[in-house]
Short mmCIF file of N, CA, C and O in Angstrom, two decimals:
data_model
loop_
_atom_site.label_atom_id
_atom_site.label_comp_id
_atom_site.label_asym_id
_atom_site.label_seq_id
_atom_site.Cartn_x
_atom_site.Cartn_y
_atom_site.Cartn_z
N SER A 27 -1.98 2.88 12.49
CA SER A 27 -2.29 2.48 11.22
C SER A 27 -3.15 3.01 10.49
O SER A 27 -4.07 4.22 10.98
N THR A 28 -3.45 2.27 9.49
CA THR A 28 -4.38 2.91 8.56
C THR A 28 -5.06 1.43 7.69
O THR A 28 -4.50 1.00 7.31
N VAL A 29 -6.34 1.28 7.24
CA VAL A 29 -6.85 0.68 6.23
C VAL A 29 -7.10 1.42 5.43
O VAL A 29 -7.53 2.30 5.24
N ILE A 30 -6.57 0.13 3.91
CA ILE A 30 -6.50 0.69 2.79
C ILE A 30 -7.29 0.01 2.27
O ILE A 30 -7.34 -1.28 2.23
N ARG A 31 -7.90 0.33 1.40
CA ARG A 31 -9.36 -0.37 0.79
C ARG A 31 -9.43 -0.59 -1.13
O ARG A 31 -9.52 0.56 -1.51
N TYR A 32 -9.68 -1.50 -1.39
CA TYR A 32 -9.76 -1.36 -3.08
C TYR A 32 -10.50 -2.37 -3.90
O TYR A 32 -10.90 -3.26 -2.62
N ASP A 33 -10.99 -2.72 -4.63
CA ASP A 33 -11.64 -3.29 -5.60
C ASP A 33 -11.07 -4.14 -6.81
O ASP A 33 -10.45 -3.19 -7.14
N VAL A 34 -11.34 -5.37 -6.76
CA VAL A 34 -10.69 -5.96 -7.63
C VAL A 34 -11.79 -6.39 -8.85
O VAL A 34 -12.80 -7.01 -8.73
N PRO A 35 -11.41 -6.05 -10.14
CA PRO A 35 -12.91 -6.10 -11.14
C PRO A 35 -13.17 -7.54 -11.42
O PRO A 35 -11.75 -8.68 -10.91
N GLU A 36 -14.14 -7.37 -12.31
CA GLU A 36 -14.37 -8.87 -12.58
C GLU A 36 -13.25 -9.70 -13.31
O GLU A 36 -12.41 -9.16 -14.28
N GLY A 37 -12.91 -11.23 -12.87
CA GLY A 37 -12.10 -11.92 -13.39
C GLY A 37 -10.96 -11.86 -12.41
O GLY A 37 -10.21 -12.51 -12.76
N GLY A 38 -10.99 -10.89 -12.03
CA GLY A 38 -9.71 -10.86 -10.67
C GLY A 38 -8.44 -10.41 -11.88
O GLY A 38 -8.22 -9.91 -12.47
N GLY A 39 -7.26 -11.25 -10.43
CA GLY A 39 -5.90 -10.87 -11.55
C GLY A 39 -4.67 -10.10 -10.33
O GLY A 39 -5.16 -10.41 -9.20
N ASP A 40 -3.69 -9.98 -10.75
CA ASP A 40 -2.77 -9.96 -9.87
C ASP A 40 -2.68 -8.55 -9.25
O ASP A 40 -2.87 -7.69 -10.38
N VAL A 41 -3.04 -8.18 -8.44
CA VAL A 41 -2.41 -7.32 -7.27
C VAL A 41 -1.60 -6.59 -6.73
O VAL A 41 -0.42 -7.89 -6.15
N LYS A 42 -0.82 -5.69 -6.68
CA LYS A 42 0.04 -5.19 -5.95
C LYS A 42 -0.01 -3.95 -4.88
O LYS A 42 -0.41 -2.84 -5.84
N LEU A 43 -0.12 -3.74 -3.85
CA LEU A 43 0.35 -2.48 -3.14
C LEU A 43 1.09 -2.11 -2.31
O LEU A 43 1.82 -3.77 -1.76
N GLU A 44 1.73 -1.41 -3.03
CA GLU A 44 3.38 -1.14 -2.09
C GLU A 44 3.13 0.15 -1.23
O GLU A 44 2.44 1.61 -1.87
N ILE A 45 3.65 0.23 -0.32
CA ILE A 45 4.30 1.78 0.62
C ILE A 45 5.30 2.47 0.22
O ILE A 45 6.88 1.32 0.06
N PHE A 46 5.54 3.85 -0.30
CA PHE A 46 6.74 4.47 -1.00
C PHE A 46 6.97 5.53 0.16
O PHE A 46 6.16 6.51 0.63
N ASP A 47 8.39 5.56 -0.10
CA ASP A 47 8.25 7.21 0.95
C ASP A 47 8.75 8.14 0.51
O ASP A 47 8.67 8.23 -1.34
N VAL A 48 9.00 9.40 0.45
CA VAL A 48 8.87 10.63 -0.45
C VAL A 48 10.00 10.31 -1.53
O VAL A 48 10.55 11.62 -2.52
N GLY A 49 10.77 10.01 -1.05
CA GLY A 49 12.53 9.68 -2.06
C GLY A 49 12.15 8.52 -3.15
O GLY A 49 12.91 8.45 -4.34
N GLY A 50 10.91 7.83 -2.67
CA GLY A 50 10.76 6.73 -4.39
C GLY A 50 11.26 5.72 -3.37
O GLY A 50 11.01 4.34 -4.43
N ARG A 51 11.63 5.27 -2.60
CA ARG A 51 12.32 4.19 -1.81
C ARG A 51 10.73 3.07 -1.84
O ARG A 51 10.13 4.13 -0.87
N LEU A 52 11.01 1.59 -1.85
CA LEU A 52 9.82 0.94 -0.94
C LEU A 52 10.31 0.87 0.01
O LEU A 52 11.52 0.67 0.52
N VAL A 53 9.28 0.84 1.02
CA VAL A 53 9.31 0.83 2.09
C VAL A 53 8.70 -0.43 3.15
O VAL A 53 8.85 -1.54 3.41
N ARG A 54 7.11 -0.58 2.45
CA ARG A 54 7.06 -2.38 2.20
C ARG A 54 5.79 -2.44 1.53
O ARG A 54 5.13 -1.93 0.60
N ARG A 55 5.79 -3.79 1.20
CA ARG A 55 4.95 -4.36 0.07
C ARG A 55 3.71 -5.28 0.71
O ARG A 55 4.39 -6.30 1.53
N LEU A 56 2.55 -4.34 0.96
CA LEU A 56 1.89 -4.84 1.55
C LEU A 56 1.15 -6.19 0.75
O LEU A 56 0.14 -6.96 1.42
N VAL A 57 0.33 -5.81 -0.58
CA VAL A 57 0.12 -6.90 -1.06
C VAL A 57 0.56 -7.47 -2.69
O VAL A 57 1.02 -6.72 -3.25
N ASP A 58 0.73 -8.50 -2.92
CA ASP A 58 1.60 -8.97 -4.04
C ASP A 58 1.48 -10.03 -4.43
O ASP A 58 1.90 -11.57 -3.95
N GLY A 59 0.18 -10.59 -5.55
CA GLY A 59 -0.15 -11.96 -5.57
C GLY A 59 -1.53 -11.71 -6.77
O GLY A 59 -2.06 -10.71 -6.46
N HIS A 60 -2.55 -12.94 -6.63
CA HIS A 60 -3.27 -12.86 -7.09
C HIS A 60 -4.45 -12.77 -6.48
O HIS A 60 -4.52 -13.02 -5.29
N ALA A 61 -5.66 -12.35 -6.68
CA ALA A 61 -6.69 -11.78 -5.78
C ALA A 61 -8.24 -11.86 -6.50
O ALA A 61 -8.22 -11.77 -7.71
N GLY A 62 -8.86 -12.33 -5.81
CA GLY A 62 -10.08 -12.65 -6.47
C GLY A 62 -10.78 -11.68 -6.39
O GLY A 62 -10.73 -10.53 -6.55
N VAL A 63 -12.16 -11.48 -7.22
CA VAL A 63 -13.22 -10.12 -7.74
C VAL A 63 -13.62 -10.11 -5.95
O VAL A 63 -14.17 -10.61 -5.09
N GLY A 64 -13.99 -8.87 -6.51
CA GLY A 64 -14.61 -7.99 -4.53
C GLY A 64 -13.69 -6.94 -3.96
O GLY A 64 -12.97 -6.75 -4.33
N GLU A 65 -14.65 -6.60 -3.16
CA GLU A 65 -14.16 -5.50 -2.17
C GLU A 65 -12.85 -5.96 -0.96
O GLU A 65 -13.45 -7.08 -0.88
N LYS A 66 -11.46 -5.76 -1.40
CA LYS A 66 -10.60 -6.24 -0.14
C LYS A 66 -10.19 -4.98 0.43
O LYS A 66 -9.91 -3.56 0.06
N SER A 67 -9.40 -5.07 1.79
CA SER A 67 -8.93 -4.05 2.72
C SER A 67 -7.95 -4.74 3.37
O SER A 67 -7.74 -6.19 3.06
N VAL A 68 -6.66 -3.88 3.39
CA VAL A 68 -5.18 -4.01 3.92
C VAL A 68 -4.95 -3.22 4.75
O VAL A 68 -5.63 -2.39 5.08
N LEU A 69 -4.09 -3.67 6.12
CA LEU A 69 -4.12 -2.60 7.40
C LEU A 69 -2.51 -2.62 6.96
O LEU A 69 -1.78 -3.59 6.74
N TRP A 70 -2.18 -1.13 7.64
CA TRP A 70 -0.91 -0.94 7.65
C TRP A 70 -0.45 -0.53 8.36
O TRP A 70 -1.11 0.38 8.98
N ASP A 71 0.00 -1.50 9.40
CA ASP A 71 0.52 -0.58 11.08
C ASP A 71 1.58 0.12 10.80
O ASP A 71 2.18 0.31 11.64
N GLY A 72 2.02 1.04 9.84
CA GLY A 72 2.96 2.03 10.05
C GLY A 72 4.82 1.58 10.16
O GLY A 72 5.50 1.90 10.35
N ARG A 73 4.85 -0.02 9.80
CA ARG A 73 6.08 -0.36 9.97
C ARG A 73 6.76 -0.97 8.84
O ARG A 73 5.70 -0.99 7.13
N ASP A 74 8.39 -1.25 8.41
CA ASP A 74 8.49 -1.10 7.26
C ASP A 74 8.68 -2.77 7.12
O ASP A 74 8.32 -3.28 7.73
N GLU A 75 9.38 -3.09 6.15
CA GLU A 75 9.86 -4.58 5.42
C GLU A 75 10.22 -5.08 6.35
O GLU A 75 10.57 -6.39 6.86
N ARG A 76 11.33 -4.70 7.85
CA ARG A 76 11.96 -5.26 8.45
C ARG A 76 11.29 -5.11 9.78
O ARG A 76 11.64 -5.87 11.13
N GLY A 77 9.95 -4.43 9.98
CA GLY A 77 9.09 -4.57 11.53
C GLY A 77 9.72 -3.33 11.82
O GLY A 77 8.98 -3.56 12.89
N ASP A 78 10.33 -2.47 11.21
CA ASP A 78 10.43 -1.35 12.30
C ASP A 78 9.27 0.08 11.95
O ASP A 78 8.77 -0.28 11.09
N ARG A 79 8.98 0.85 12.79
CA ARG A 79 8.00 1.92 12.92
C ARG A 79 8.68 2.66 11.89
O ARG A 79 9.95 3.25 12.06
N VAL A 80 8.03 3.57 10.81
CA VAL A 80 8.68 4.50 10.00
C VAL A 80 8.41 5.48 10.99
O VAL A 80 7.53 5.95 11.94
N ALA A 81 9.13 6.97 10.54
CA ALA A 81 9.04 8.49 10.85
C ALA A 81 8.19 8.61 10.23
O ALA A 81 7.15 8.57 9.56
N SER A 82 7.67 9.58 11.41
CA SER A 82 6.19 10.26 10.95
C SER A 82 6.77 11.57 9.62
O SER A 82 7.93 11.44 9.34
N GLY A 83 5.84 11.71 8.56
CA GLY A 83 5.79 12.24 7.49
C GLY A 83 5.07 11.39 6.09
O GLY A 83 4.09 11.02 6.62
N VAL A 84 5.07 12.10 5.25
CA VAL A 84 4.38 11.77 4.15
C VAL A 84 5.04 10.55 3.58
O VAL A 84 6.22 10.15 3.17
N TYR A 85 4.52 9.42 2.87
CA TYR A 85 4.53 8.14 2.28
C TYR A 85 3.19 8.10 0.87
O TYR A 85 1.93 8.80 0.95
N TYR A 86 3.58 7.34 0.08
CA TYR A 86 2.73 7.02 -0.81
C TYR A 86 2.41 5.81 -0.85
O TYR A 86 3.44 4.52 -0.89
N TYR A 87 1.27 5.26 -1.12
CA TYR A 87 1.01 3.74 -1.45
C TYR A 87 0.71 3.87 -3.35
O TYR A 87 -0.52 4.88 -3.64
N ARG A 88 1.12 2.84 -3.65
CA ARG A 88 0.66 2.48 -4.94
C ARG A 88 0.10 1.47 -5.21
O ARG A 88 0.64 0.00 -4.68
N LEU A 89 -1.44 1.22 -5.99
CA LEU A 89 -2.13 0.17 -6.22
C LEU A 89 -2.07 -0.43 -7.96
O LEU A 89 -2.54 0.25 -8.58
N THR A 90 -1.71 -1.85 -7.95
CA THR A 90 -1.52 -1.91 -9.73
C THR A 90 -2.37 -3.35 -9.58
O THR A 90 -2.53 -4.13 -8.70
N ALA A 91 -3.17 -3.32 -10.52
CA ALA A 91 -3.89 -4.20 -10.99
C ALA A 91 -4.12 -4.34 -12.58
O ALA A 91 -3.62 -2.96 -13.01
N PRO A 92 -4.90 -5.66 -13.04
CA PRO A 92 -4.96 -5.23 -14.46
C PRO A 92 -5.61 -4.14 -14.46
O PRO A 92 -6.29 -4.32 -14.69
N GLY A 93 -5.18 -3.38 -15.90
CA GLY A 93 -5.73 -2.38 -16.09
C GLY A 93 -5.55 -0.80 -14.97
O GLY A 93 -6.49 -0.08 -15.70
N TYR A 94 -5.36 -1.26 -14.48
CA TYR A 94 -5.50 0.06 -13.68
C TYR A 94 -4.13 0.20 -12.91
O TYR A 94 -3.31 -0.74 -12.12
N GLU A 95 -4.01 1.47 -12.43
CA GLU A 95 -2.71 2.13 -11.29
C GLU A 95 -3.27 3.07 -11.00
O GLU A 95 -3.45 4.28 -11.69
N LYS A 96 -2.83 3.27 -9.61
CA LYS A 96 -3.11 4.38 -8.81
C LYS A 96 -2.06 4.65 -7.68
O LYS A 96 -2.02 3.66 -6.90
N THR A 97 -1.45 6.10 -7.35
CA THR A 97 -1.03 6.28 -6.54
C THR A 97 -1.74 7.70 -5.61
O THR A 97 -2.18 8.35 -6.37
N ARG A 98 -1.30 7.19 -4.32
CA ARG A 98 -2.03 7.95 -3.41
C ARG A 98 -1.18 8.82 -2.55
O ARG A 98 -0.27 7.92 -1.91
N LYS A 99 -1.55 9.56 -1.91
CA LYS A 99 -0.47 10.58 -0.76
C LYS A 99 -1.18 10.16 0.97
O LYS A 99 -2.32 10.21 0.98
N MET A 100 -0.58 9.92 1.38
CA MET A 100 -0.86 9.75 3.10
C MET A 100 0.01 10.16 4.15
O MET A 100 1.10 10.66 3.79
N THR A 101 -0.02 10.72 5.63
CA THR A 101 0.64 11.13 6.45
C THR A 101 0.76 9.94 7.67
O THR A 101 -0.37 9.78 7.79
N VAL A 102 2.08 10.20 7.82
CA VAL A 102 1.97 9.34 9.30
C VAL A 102 2.17 10.48 10.19
O VAL A 102 3.00 10.76 10.45
N LEU A 103 1.41 10.65 11.13
CA LEU A 103 2.14 11.07 12.35
C LEU A 103 1.97 10.19 13.83
O LEU A 103 0.74 9.08 13.87
N LYS A 104 2.88 10.84 14.13
CA LYS A 104 3.27 10.05 15.56
C LYS A 104 2.40 11.05 16.55
O LYS A 104 2.62 11.86 16.80
#
C-alpha cells in the first residue's frame, strides 16, 4: 500500500485521483468529487476497482484539480 498526499488550493474544487496501468487502463479511482481547502491524503491498498490485488509492476496516478493536472509513476512490489 502507499499513501498519496496532495494539497487542494484556496477555494477548493473538484478533485480526481486515478490509478492507471502501463497500458493506460483505469485500475482504480480513489477520489472523485469536491474537496475543501488543505492538505489531503489517500491510501491505495494495491487493489483494483473489484477489490482484487494488482500484479507487481509500474502504475501511474493522475491527480486533477481546478487549474492543475499531474501524473506520477509508482512501482508495486510484492
